[in-house]
Structure formats: structure tokens, C-alpha cells
mmCIF file of C-alpha atoms and ligand atoms in Angstrom:
data_model
loop_
_atom_site.group_PDB
_atom_site.id
_atom_site.type_symbol
_atom_site.label_atom_id
_atom_site.label_comp_id
_atom_site.label_asym_id
_atom_site.label_seq_id
_atom_site.Cartn_x
_atom_site.Cartn_y
_atom_site.Cartn_z
ATOM 1 C CA MET A 1 125.689 158.509 -29.178
ATOM 2 C CA PRO A 2 124.426 156.014 -27.099
ATOM 3 C CA PHE A 3 120.756 154.384 -28.480
ATOM 4 C CA PHE A 4 119.758 151.695 -26.681
ATOM 5 C CA ASP A 5 119.255 150.892 -22.441
ATOM 6 C CA ILE A 6 119.292 147.786 -21.952
ATOM 7 C CA VAL A 7 118.369 145.858 -18.321
ATOM 8 C CA VAL A 8 119.525 142.660 -17.195
ATOM 9 C CA VAL A 9 117.017 140.798 -15.683
ATOM 10 C CA GLY A 10 118.770 137.191 -16.039
ATOM 11 C CA SER A 11 121.808 136.462 -18.389
ATOM 12 C CA GLY A 12 122.321 133.560 -16.844
ATOM 13 C CA GLY A 13 121.955 129.666 -19.634
ATOM 14 C CA GLY A 14 120.590 127.309 -16.311
ATOM 15 C CA VAL A 15 120.632 125.708 -13.453
ATOM 16 C CA ASP A 16 120.642 128.330 -11.771
ATOM 17 C CA GLU A 17 116.958 129.262 -12.398
ATOM 18 C CA THR A 18 116.885 132.916 -11.239
ATOM 19 C CA ASN A 19 119.247 133.689 -13.471
ATOM 20 C CA LEU A 20 117.910 133.348 -16.657
ATOM 21 C CA SER A 21 117.589 134.619 -20.001
ATOM 22 C CA GLY A 22 115.668 137.939 -19.815
ATOM 23 C CA TYR A 23 116.293 141.188 -21.316
ATOM 24 C CA LEU A 24 114.413 145.012 -20.777
ATOM 25 C CA LEU A 25 114.844 147.636 -23.253
ATOM 26 C CA LYS A 26 113.647 150.798 -24.698
ATOM 27 C CA PRO A 27 115.536 153.817 -26.112
ATOM 28 C CA CYS A 28 117.504 155.977 -24.279
ATOM 29 C CA ASP A 29 115.566 159.153 -25.625
ATOM 30 C CA ALA A 30 112.298 157.237 -24.351
ATOM 31 C CA SER A 31 111.635 156.571 -21.041
ATOM 32 C CA TRP A 32 110.334 153.780 -19.418
ATOM 33 C CA ASP A 33 106.897 154.294 -19.315
ATOM 34 C CA ASP A 34 106.463 154.893 -22.820
ATOM 35 C CA GLY A 35 106.667 151.592 -23.063
ATOM 36 C CA ILE A 36 109.639 148.463 -22.667
ATOM 37 C CA ILE A 37 110.563 146.086 -25.221
ATOM 38 C CA ALA A 38 111.349 142.052 -23.009
ATOM 39 C CA LEU A 39 114.208 140.637 -25.121
ATOM 40 C CA GLU A 40 113.312 136.848 -23.973
ATOM 41 C CA ALA A 41 111.555 135.773 -20.856
ATOM 42 C CA GLY A 42 113.074 133.265 -18.224
ATOM 43 C CA SER A 43 113.239 135.197 -15.644
ATOM 44 C CA GLY A 44 111.006 137.501 -14.766
ATOM 45 C CA HIS A 45 109.328 139.754 -12.127
ATOM 46 C CA GLY A 46 110.977 137.344 -8.510
ATOM 47 C CA ALA A 47 115.047 137.819 -10.752
ATOM 48 C CA LEU A 48 114.074 142.019 -11.308
ATOM 49 C CA GLY A 49 112.022 141.553 -7.540
ATOM 50 C CA HIS A 50 115.977 140.414 -6.419
ATOM 51 C CA ILE A 51 117.389 143.523 -8.586
ATOM 52 C CA LEU A 52 115.708 146.613 -8.019
ATOM 53 C CA LYS A 53 116.294 145.655 -3.276
ATOM 54 C CA ARG A 54 120.032 145.757 -3.986
ATOM 55 C CA ASN A 55 119.566 149.424 -6.725
ATOM 56 C CA PRO A 56 116.298 151.037 -6.054
ATOM 57 C CA THR A 57 116.433 153.300 -8.900
ATOM 58 C CA LEU A 58 117.320 151.426 -11.614
ATOM 59 C CA PHE A 59 114.485 153.101 -13.252
ATOM 60 C CA GLY A 60 114.989 156.029 -12.194
ATOM 61 C CA GLN A 61 111.774 156.927 -10.589
ATOM 62 C CA ILE A 62 110.077 157.315 -13.815
ATOM 63 C CA ILE A 63 107.929 154.637 -13.689
ATOM 64 C CA ALA A 64 106.245 155.388 -10.931
ATOM 65 C CA ASP A 65 102.900 156.861 -11.435
ATOM 66 C CA ASP A 66 101.393 158.142 -7.713
ATOM 67 C CA GLY A 67 104.617 160.513 -7.055
ATOM 68 C CA PRO A 68 108.234 159.903 -7.233
ATOM 69 C CA SER A 69 108.378 158.400 -4.138
ATOM 70 C CA LYS A 70 106.419 155.135 -5.370
ATOM 71 C CA ARG A 71 108.155 152.340 -5.066
ATOM 72 C CA ILE A 72 109.287 150.714 -8.198
ATOM 73 C CA THR A 73 107.946 147.223 -8.303
ATOM 74 C CA PRO A 74 108.919 145.159 -10.730
ATOM 75 C CA PHE A 75 104.884 144.877 -11.664
ATOM 76 C CA THR A 76 105.122 148.223 -12.541
ATOM 77 C CA VAL A 77 108.498 147.764 -14.758
ATOM 78 C CA TYR A 78 106.407 145.028 -16.746
ATOM 79 C CA SER A 79 102.790 146.263 -17.295
ATOM 80 C CA ASN A 80 104.782 149.055 -19.009
ATOM 81 C CA VAL A 81 106.111 145.391 -21.550
ATOM 82 C CA GLN A 82 104.934 145.714 -24.928
ATOM 83 C CA CYS A 83 105.927 142.170 -26.817
ATOM 84 C CA PHE A 84 107.993 140.302 -26.028
ATOM 85 C CA LEU A 85 110.443 138.396 -28.377
ATOM 86 C CA ILE A 86 111.788 135.309 -28.517
ATOM 87 C CA THR A 87 114.127 133.261 -29.269
ATOM 88 C CA HIS A 88 112.776 129.991 -29.144
ATOM 89 C CA ALA A 89 110.426 128.697 -26.684
ATOM 90 C CA HIS A 90 112.732 126.233 -24.408
ATOM 91 C CA LEU A 91 111.645 126.816 -20.655
ATOM 92 C CA ASP A 92 115.026 128.611 -20.016
ATOM 93 C CA HIS A 93 113.903 131.534 -22.629
ATOM 94 C CA ILE A 94 110.395 131.543 -21.583
ATOM 95 C CA SER A 95 109.358 130.445 -18.220
ATOM 96 C CA SER A 96 108.892 133.964 -16.755
ATOM 97 C CA LEU A 97 105.896 134.613 -19.610
ATOM 98 C CA VAL A 98 104.728 131.710 -18.546
ATOM 99 C CA VAL A 99 104.355 132.116 -14.571
ATOM 100 C CA SER A 100 103.309 135.999 -15.198
ATOM 101 C CA ALA A 101 101.099 135.829 -17.955
ATOM 102 C CA GLY A 102 98.011 136.101 -15.671
ATOM 103 C CA THR A 103 99.072 138.920 -13.482
ATOM 104 C CA MET A 104 100.865 141.528 -16.106
ATOM 105 C CA GLY A 105 99.008 144.291 -15.959
ATOM 106 C CA GLY A 106 99.590 147.226 -18.437
ATOM 107 C CA ASP A 107 97.748 147.425 -21.661
ATOM 108 C CA ARG A 108 98.050 143.480 -23.189
ATOM 109 C CA LYS A 109 100.683 142.212 -24.772
ATOM 110 C CA PHE A 110 102.367 141.013 -28.200
ATOM 111 C CA ILE A 111 104.524 137.365 -28.181
ATOM 112 C CA TYR A 112 107.017 138.066 -31.060
ATOM 113 C CA GLY A 113 108.504 134.766 -32.333
ATOM 114 C CA SER A 114 108.794 132.271 -35.415
ATOM 115 C CA PRO A 115 105.804 130.497 -36.320
ATOM 116 C CA GLN A 116 107.113 127.377 -34.705
ATOM 117 C CA THR A 117 107.820 129.173 -31.442
ATOM 118 C CA LEU A 118 104.668 130.102 -30.979
ATOM 119 C CA LYS A 119 103.453 126.450 -31.300
ATOM 120 C CA ASP A 120 105.795 125.850 -29.196
ATOM 121 C CA LEU A 121 104.296 128.057 -26.678
ATOM 122 C CA GLU A 122 100.240 126.831 -27.820
ATOM 123 C CA THR A 123 100.681 123.839 -26.069
ATOM 124 C CA ILE A 124 101.787 124.993 -22.675
ATOM 125 C CA PHE A 125 99.135 127.757 -23.067
ATOM 126 C CA SER A 126 96.498 124.648 -23.441
ATOM 127 C CA GLY A 127 94.492 124.310 -20.523
ATOM 128 C CA ARG A 128 96.616 121.388 -19.521
ATOM 129 C CA THR A 129 100.178 122.534 -18.501
ATOM 130 C CA TRP A 130 98.734 126.715 -17.805
ATOM 131 C CA PRO A 131 96.062 128.190 -18.856
ATOM 132 C CA LYS A 132 94.582 129.585 -22.531
ATOM 133 C CA LEU A 133 96.124 133.678 -21.427
ATOM 134 C CA ALA A 134 97.418 133.998 -24.435
ATOM 135 C CA GLY A 135 96.170 133.681 -28.280
ATOM 136 C CA TYR A 136 95.952 134.747 -32.714
ATOM 137 C CA ASP A 137 92.799 136.717 -31.970
ATOM 138 C CA GLU A 138 93.474 140.828 -31.539
ATOM 139 C CA ASP A 139 89.601 141.007 -31.294
ATOM 140 C CA ASP A 140 89.413 138.842 -28.380
ATOM 141 C CA PRO A 141 88.992 140.916 -25.382
ATOM 142 C CA VAL A 142 89.777 138.449 -22.878
ATOM 143 C CA SER A 143 93.634 137.184 -24.962
ATOM 144 C CA ARG A 144 95.959 139.833 -22.762
ATOM 145 C CA LEU A 145 99.192 137.954 -24.404
ATOM 146 C CA ILE A 146 98.725 138.099 -28.577
ATOM 147 C CA TYR A 147 100.782 135.718 -31.150
ATOM 148 C CA ARG A 148 102.311 137.525 -33.499
ATOM 149 C CA ALA A 149 104.460 135.645 -35.675
ATOM 150 C CA LEU A 150 108.837 137.216 -36.775
ATOM 151 C CA HIS A 151 109.407 135.257 -40.106
ATOM 152 C CA ALA A 152 112.805 135.448 -41.096
ATOM 153 C CA ASP A 153 112.487 137.055 -44.672
ATOM 154 C CA GLY A 154 114.685 139.344 -44.255
ATOM 155 C CA LYS A 155 112.461 142.178 -43.308
ATOM 156 C CA TYR A 156 112.727 144.951 -40.749
ATOM 157 C CA LYS A 157 109.058 144.192 -38.775
ATOM 158 C CA SER A 158 108.052 148.274 -36.744
ATOM 159 C CA VAL A 159 107.995 146.208 -32.579
ATOM 160 C CA SER A 160 107.647 149.413 -30.702
ATOM 161 C CA GLN A 161 107.104 153.732 -32.383
ATOM 162 C CA ASP A 162 111.145 153.361 -32.736
ATOM 163 C CA VAL A 163 112.093 149.981 -32.610
ATOM 164 C CA SER A 164 111.979 147.303 -35.671
ATOM 165 C CA VAL A 165 113.788 143.895 -35.778
ATOM 166 C CA ARG A 166 114.412 141.294 -38.792
ATOM 167 C CA SER A 167 114.960 137.885 -37.699
ATOM 168 C CA MET A 168 117.333 134.866 -38.735
ATOM 169 C CA THR A 169 116.789 131.450 -38.233
ATOM 170 C CA VAL A 170 119.945 129.606 -36.568
ATOM 171 C CA SER A 171 120.819 126.423 -35.501
ATOM 172 C CA HIS A 172 120.391 125.253 -31.982
ATOM 173 C CA GLY A 173 121.443 121.438 -31.860
ATOM 174 C CA GLU A 174 119.861 118.219 -32.928
ATOM 175 C CA SER A 175 116.453 118.311 -32.869
ATOM 176 C CA ASP A 176 113.813 115.300 -30.955
ATOM 177 C CA SER A 177 111.909 114.568 -33.938
ATOM 178 C CA GLY A 178 115.180 114.482 -36.543
ATOM 179 C CA GLY A 179 117.460 117.066 -38.191
ATOM 180 C CA VAL A 180 117.887 120.848 -36.385
ATOM 181 C CA TYR A 181 116.436 122.763 -33.564
ATOM 182 C CA GLU A 182 116.082 125.969 -34.761
ATOM 183 C CA SER A 183 115.968 129.622 -32.567
ATOM 184 C CA LEU A 184 116.300 132.729 -33.861
ATOM 185 C CA CYS A 185 118.767 135.828 -33.730
ATOM 186 C CA PHE A 186 117.649 139.811 -33.624
ATOM 187 C CA PHE A 187 118.178 142.500 -35.975
ATOM 188 C CA VAL A 188 116.963 145.254 -33.013
ATOM 189 C CA LYS A 189 117.531 148.678 -34.828
ATOM 190 C CA HIS A 190 116.463 151.860 -33.887
ATOM 191 C CA ILE A 191 115.166 153.343 -36.801
ATOM 192 C CA PRO A 192 115.538 157.155 -36.511
ATOM 193 C CA SER A 193 119.220 156.851 -36.123
ATOM 194 C CA ARG A 194 119.577 152.889 -38.015
ATOM 195 C CA HIS A 195 121.720 152.137 -35.293
ATOM 196 C CA GLU A 196 121.254 148.310 -34.553
ATOM 197 C CA PHE A 197 122.524 145.521 -32.563
ATOM 198 C CA ILE A 198 122.351 142.066 -33.390
ATOM 199 C CA PHE A 199 120.812 139.077 -30.435
ATOM 200 C CA PHE A 200 121.005 135.655 -30.710
ATOM 201 C CA GLY A 201 119.587 133.048 -28.482
ATOM 202 C CA ASP A 202 120.746 129.784 -28.016
ATOM 203 C CA VAL A 203 122.811 128.748 -30.940
ATOM 204 C CA GLU A 204 125.713 126.555 -32.377
ATOM 205 C CA PRO A 205 127.965 126.370 -33.891
ATOM 206 C CA ASP A 206 129.144 126.911 -38.097
ATOM 207 C CA SER A 207 131.429 124.091 -37.928
ATOM 208 C CA ILE A 208 129.533 121.217 -35.926
ATOM 209 C CA SER A 209 126.140 122.164 -36.950
ATOM 210 C CA MET A 210 124.100 120.326 -39.661
ATOM 211 C CA LYS A 211 122.800 123.059 -41.012
ATOM 212 C CA PRO A 212 125.195 126.076 -40.281
ATOM 213 C CA ARG A 213 123.710 129.647 -40.830
ATOM 214 C CA ASN A 214 125.432 131.791 -39.069
ATOM 215 C CA VAL A 215 127.339 133.313 -42.258
ATOM 216 C CA ASN A 216 124.344 134.435 -43.139
ATOM 217 C CA VAL A 217 124.319 136.661 -39.981
ATOM 218 C CA TRP A 218 127.956 137.502 -40.045
ATOM 219 C CA ARG A 219 127.681 138.245 -43.680
ATOM 220 C CA ALA A 220 124.559 140.704 -42.844
ATOM 221 C CA ALA A 221 125.967 142.350 -40.100
ATOM 222 C CA ALA A 222 129.369 142.718 -41.652
ATOM 223 C CA PRO A 223 128.815 145.770 -43.930
ATOM 224 C CA LYS A 224 127.382 147.804 -40.723
ATOM 225 C CA ILE A 225 130.497 147.128 -38.198
ATOM 226 C CA PRO A 226 131.028 149.350 -36.449
ATOM 227 C CA HIS A 227 129.719 152.071 -37.507
ATOM 228 C CA ASP A 228 125.170 151.163 -37.900
ATOM 229 C CA LEU A 229 126.688 148.163 -35.791
ATOM 230 C CA SER A 230 127.836 148.351 -33.032
ATOM 231 C CA ALA A 231 127.425 145.460 -30.220
ATOM 232 C CA ILE A 232 126.183 141.705 -30.260
ATOM 233 C CA PHE A 233 124.782 140.039 -27.875
ATOM 234 C CA ILE A 234 125.597 135.494 -28.385
ATOM 235 C CA GLU A 235 125.729 132.535 -26.106
ATOM 236 C CA CYS A 236 128.703 131.197 -24.994
ATOM 237 C CA SER A 237 127.020 128.670 -22.555
ATOM 238 C CA TYR A 238 130.029 126.495 -21.835
ATOM 239 C CA PRO A 239 133.650 126.510 -20.492
ATOM 240 C CA ALA A 240 136.694 125.729 -22.364
ATOM 241 C CA GLY A 241 137.863 121.949 -22.872
ATOM 242 C CA ARG A 242 133.761 121.246 -23.517
ATOM 243 C CA PRO A 243 133.988 118.419 -25.677
ATOM 244 C CA THR A 244 131.745 118.724 -28.702
ATOM 245 C CA GLU A 245 129.894 116.052 -28.337
ATOM 246 C CA THR A 246 128.425 117.252 -25.755
ATOM 247 C CA LEU A 247 127.509 120.795 -26.285
ATOM 248 C CA TYR A 248 124.070 120.483 -27.179
ATOM 249 C CA GLY A 249 123.898 122.835 -29.829
ATOM 250 C CA HIS A 250 125.624 125.427 -28.367
ATOM 251 C CA LEU A 251 128.928 127.450 -27.875
ATOM 252 C CA SER A 252 132.028 126.583 -25.921
ATOM 253 C CA PRO A 253 134.866 129.782 -25.992
ATOM 254 C CA ASP A 254 136.600 127.396 -28.858
ATOM 255 C CA HIS A 255 133.739 127.918 -31.225
ATOM 256 C CA LEU A 256 132.397 131.265 -30.494
ATOM 257 C CA ALA A 257 136.533 132.464 -31.193
ATOM 258 C CA GLN A 258 135.632 130.763 -34.762
ATOM 259 C CA GLU A 259 132.650 132.262 -35.097
ATOM 260 C CA MET A 260 134.015 135.397 -34.217
ATOM 261 C CA LEU A 261 136.980 135.097 -37.179
ATOM 262 C CA ASN A 262 134.159 134.424 -38.940
ATOM 263 C CA LEU A 263 132.056 137.673 -38.390
ATOM 264 C CA ALA A 264 136.088 139.084 -39.101
ATOM 265 C CA THR A 265 136.853 138.078 -42.292
ATOM 266 C CA GLU A 266 132.962 138.551 -43.679
ATOM 267 C CA VAL A 267 133.877 142.528 -42.450
ATOM 268 C CA VAL A 268 137.252 142.322 -44.906
ATOM 269 C CA LEU A 269 135.083 141.154 -47.879
ATOM 270 C CA ALA A 270 132.871 143.088 -47.094
ATOM 271 C CA ARG A 271 134.580 145.770 -47.353
ATOM 272 C CA ASP A 272 136.877 145.327 -49.881
ATOM 273 C CA SER A 273 133.958 144.425 -51.436
ATOM 274 C CA SER A 274 132.419 148.394 -51.055
ATOM 275 C CA ARG A 275 135.806 150.239 -51.765
ATOM 276 C CA LYS A 276 135.561 148.966 -55.066
ATOM 277 C CA ARG A 277 131.922 149.538 -55.972
ATOM 278 C CA GLY A 278 134.472 152.915 -55.692
ATOM 279 C CA GLY A 279 136.508 152.205 -57.728
ATOM 280 C CA ARG A 280 139.887 152.541 -54.769
ATOM 281 C CA VAL A 281 140.745 148.796 -55.028
ATOM 282 C CA ARG A 282 142.973 147.728 -58.967
ATOM 283 C CA LYS A 283 142.930 144.266 -59.035
ATOM 284 C CA ARG A 284 146.336 143.093 -57.818
ATOM 285 C CA GLN A 285 145.321 144.663 -55.029
ATOM 286 C CA LYS A 286 143.254 142.070 -53.996
ATOM 287 C CA ARG A 287 144.483 140.244 -50.787
ATOM 288 C CA ASP A 288 145.521 136.884 -49.302
ATOM 289 C CA MET A 289 142.676 135.880 -47.090
ATOM 290 C CA THR A 290 144.712 133.403 -46.010
ATOM 291 C CA SER A 291 147.150 135.921 -43.820
ATOM 292 C CA PRO A 292 146.510 136.309 -40.452
ATOM 293 C CA GLU A 293 147.126 140.012 -40.531
ATOM 294 C CA VAL A 294 143.978 140.422 -43.015
ATOM 295 C CA LEU A 295 142.462 140.271 -40.010
ATOM 296 C CA TYR A 296 144.043 143.010 -37.846
ATOM 297 C CA GLY A 297 141.308 145.251 -36.391
ATOM 298 C CA ALA A 298 138.383 144.031 -38.049
ATOM 299 C CA LEU A 299 136.428 144.176 -35.188
ATOM 300 C CA ALA A 300 137.703 147.830 -33.291
ATOM 301 C CA GLY A 301 134.364 149.033 -32.150
ATOM 302 C CA LEU A 302 132.511 145.605 -32.261
ATOM 303 C CA ARG A 303 131.642 145.264 -28.356
ATOM 304 C CA VAL A 304 130.489 140.785 -27.719
ATOM 305 C CA TYR A 305 128.413 140.787 -24.484
ATOM 306 C CA LEU A 306 128.642 136.990 -23.291
ATOM 307 C CA ILE A 307 125.601 135.487 -22.655
ATOM 308 C CA HIS A 308 123.110 132.368 -20.959
ATOM 309 C CA CYS A 309 126.544 130.602 -19.630
ATOM 310 C CA LYS A 310 125.897 127.324 -17.680
ATOM 311 C CA GLU A 311 125.840 128.514 -13.721
ATOM 312 C CA THR A 312 128.351 124.768 -12.591
ATOM 313 C CA PHE A 313 128.692 126.277 -8.351
ATOM 314 C CA SER A 314 132.074 124.957 -8.578
ATOM 315 C CA SER A 315 134.532 127.823 -8.947
ATOM 316 C CA ASP A 316 133.798 130.928 -6.021
ATOM 317 C CA ARG A 317 134.296 132.928 -9.502
ATOM 318 C CA PRO A 318 130.567 134.310 -11.524
ATOM 319 C CA ILE A 319 130.855 131.160 -14.388
ATOM 320 C CA ASN A 320 130.854 134.572 -17.145
ATOM 321 C CA HIS A 321 133.475 135.755 -16.292
ATOM 322 C CA VAL A 322 135.493 132.412 -16.390
ATOM 323 C CA ILE A 323 134.166 132.023 -19.754
ATOM 324 C CA ARG A 324 134.682 135.941 -20.888
ATOM 325 C CA ASP A 325 138.346 135.644 -19.669
ATOM 326 C CA GLN A 326 138.844 132.329 -21.664
ATOM 327 C CA CYS A 327 136.962 134.205 -24.936
ATOM 328 C CA ARG A 328 139.598 136.864 -24.411
ATOM 329 C CA ASP A 329 142.587 134.902 -23.577
ATOM 330 C CA LEU A 330 141.901 132.429 -27.447
ATOM 331 C CA LEU A 331 141.007 135.890 -28.933
ATOM 332 C CA LYS A 332 144.328 138.062 -27.827
ATOM 333 C CA PRO A 333 146.967 136.424 -30.498
ATOM 334 C CA HIS A 334 143.654 137.002 -33.777
ATOM 335 C CA ASN A 335 143.825 140.819 -32.843
ATOM 336 C CA LEU A 336 140.741 141.364 -34.269
ATOM 337 C CA GLY A 337 139.999 144.136 -31.734
ATOM 338 C CA VAL A 338 136.386 142.688 -30.761
ATOM 339 C CA GLU A 339 135.630 143.836 -27.140
ATOM 340 C CA VAL A 340 134.113 141.107 -25.224
ATOM 341 C CA LEU A 341 131.898 141.755 -22.389
ATOM 342 C CA THR A 342 129.558 140.050 -19.745
ATOM 343 C CA ALA A 343 126.101 140.857 -19.295
ATOM 344 C CA ASP A 344 125.497 140.671 -15.878
ATOM 345 C CA GLN A 345 122.265 140.080 -14.079
ATOM 346 C CA GLY A 346 121.403 142.951 -12.624
ATOM 347 C CA MET A 347 123.560 145.063 -15.005
ATOM 348 C CA LYS A 348 122.419 148.631 -17.272
ATOM 349 C CA ILE A 349 124.044 148.559 -21.293
ATOM 350 C CA VAL A 350 123.470 151.163 -22.537
ATOM 351 C CA ILE A 351 124.704 150.759 -26.707
HETATM 352 ZN ZN1 ZN B 1 118.645 128.337 -23.603
HETATM 353 ZN ZN1 ZN B 2 117.602 126.203 -26.085
#
């Protein structure tokens, strides 16, 4: 049974400014005019305008409020956005939110992010780089965009009628000010069905991180896979062969494959411990986790959508398809059962 509709407004990670991280989401059983959740805001109105020219019925006819013959525009779509979930404040994740902040219609909108991300946004909506179009005060009638902090405290926070979000902190390379630059990943849950998916912003591999934290995400996800959690959106910015020292806080196919192996290991451990709790495993049946067969099929039923691939303009094929094929080749011998897909700009994904 499907739970969420997701429209891919943009899924690249630069340098193509017309295809940056931006996704629009609603529960399948709601209509787009009941309210939309925006995941990231790199690309927005402009990219959506081009997508709607190619596919005018992408949102059906429902959003048009003065009759089905009215053309659906990016303005009608974005006026229905209730909130933006922002993983971190790098420009490729926020630029359309900034540029469209003064012209977005509909009710006022909430911007959810970590306290640091909101602080970073304040430096943009400062009155210098851009007008002060966002603020913390919900009672201020002038603010059309309201900051709301998401704390990585293990709890799910309701962001719309049927959707709640849990955020976890992940590492995204070294910060220029020292230490690790932090980003978030979101567990987005359809409250009535308890079905959820994971959405990563930018993230670096645990194997090279000063502060490896992906394993915490995998441990939180493992007991839910695949029944309650069957999709993960995760970046794979660069193609295979990229030297580790030039990853700048991102994944490449080798690291993506290793992260999937780490997740599969957690899934096997979670299933073992749930069997133990049920009294169905005797001590002598303990698994040999060093054997590759132990992970066979561990991720069956899980779909992984690759996002944030960085365009190089050097291939006739889209770069995300090149990277997807490299990931599939690397994962094939491991028989994890995971399905590796791409989230292409303009696609509607049903999960
Ligand atoms: Zn990015
Ligand atoms: Zn980033």
C-alpha cells in the first residue's frame, strides 16, 4: 500500500543550478491542496515551471481553485506548501526558499531545521544579503516564514496533520571553523499507517568521518526495515574512483556500498535480537557475522533513491544514472536484496 507521493523538483547536487535538491511531499490519501511539505529548497519555482510545461498534469487538476481548466503554476503549488524541512543551510539546499521568500502565496509557512541551520538562515535573511522575510515570532503579522527548531532528541514532531518527523544529526565534512559540519537526516512518518522513509541531506561516510554517526541512523532504521520503512533517499555526490581527500563531506559509490553493508549488518543484528526476545534462538545458533552469506537478502524490500549527484556535463547519460549503475555493480556480489534507483528531476515517486 502506498503512503507518500513525492515530486522531485530537483535532485542534483550542483553545479547545475536548475536542478538542486528540492522535493514536494504529501500523503497519498490527501490531495495536493490539503497541504504540501517541502523537503529542502534548492530548486523551486523556476525548475517546477519547466517541469509543469513538460507534464502539466503532474499534480492532477486539484490544485486549481477556480475550475479544472486553470493552468497549475509553480505559484499555485508553492502557495500550498505548509512547511520546509531543511537539512542544512548550504545554498544548494535553500536557494529557492530565499529567492521566493517574498513572493510565496498562501498561508505563512514554517521552516524546520536544526538551531544552527536556522541561525545560518538568519545571516541570509538579515536585511543585507536578503530582506528580513523570516523570523521566530509566530505572532508577528509581517513574517511570512517562521523559524521552528527541530531538535535531534529522538522524538517525532508533527509537521502537518498526518506527518511527523524525527531528525538525526549526521556529519558532512570538516567545518571551516573547525570540527565537523553538521547536517540532518529525517525520518518522515505517515502517522496513521506508521510507515516512514529516511531522507538524507548531505552526508559523509562513517569510514572517513572524524565523527561517524551514520551507524546511529542505521541502528534506528534497522528494526523497521522493510515493513515500516521501505525507502531511503541518500546522496551519492560523486562517481566511483574519486579520491577520499576530495569528497568534501560527500559519498561516492564505494562508500555508499559500504554504508549499505553497515545497514544490512544492523538489520541482521536487529532481527536476531528480536528473535532472542521471542525466545526463538538458542545460544549455539549465534551467527558468524564475518561470513558474507549472513547479509544475503537483509535489505530485500528496501528501495534506495540516489540523490545529490554532482553534474559534470561530461557524459551523454545523466550523471545520476552513471552513479546508480556503479552502485549496483558494487552491491551486486553482496546480494543484499536492496533496489538502487534514481530520483530524476520531474519524477513523481510513490512510496
Ligand atoms: Zn548539497
Ligand atoms: Zn552541503
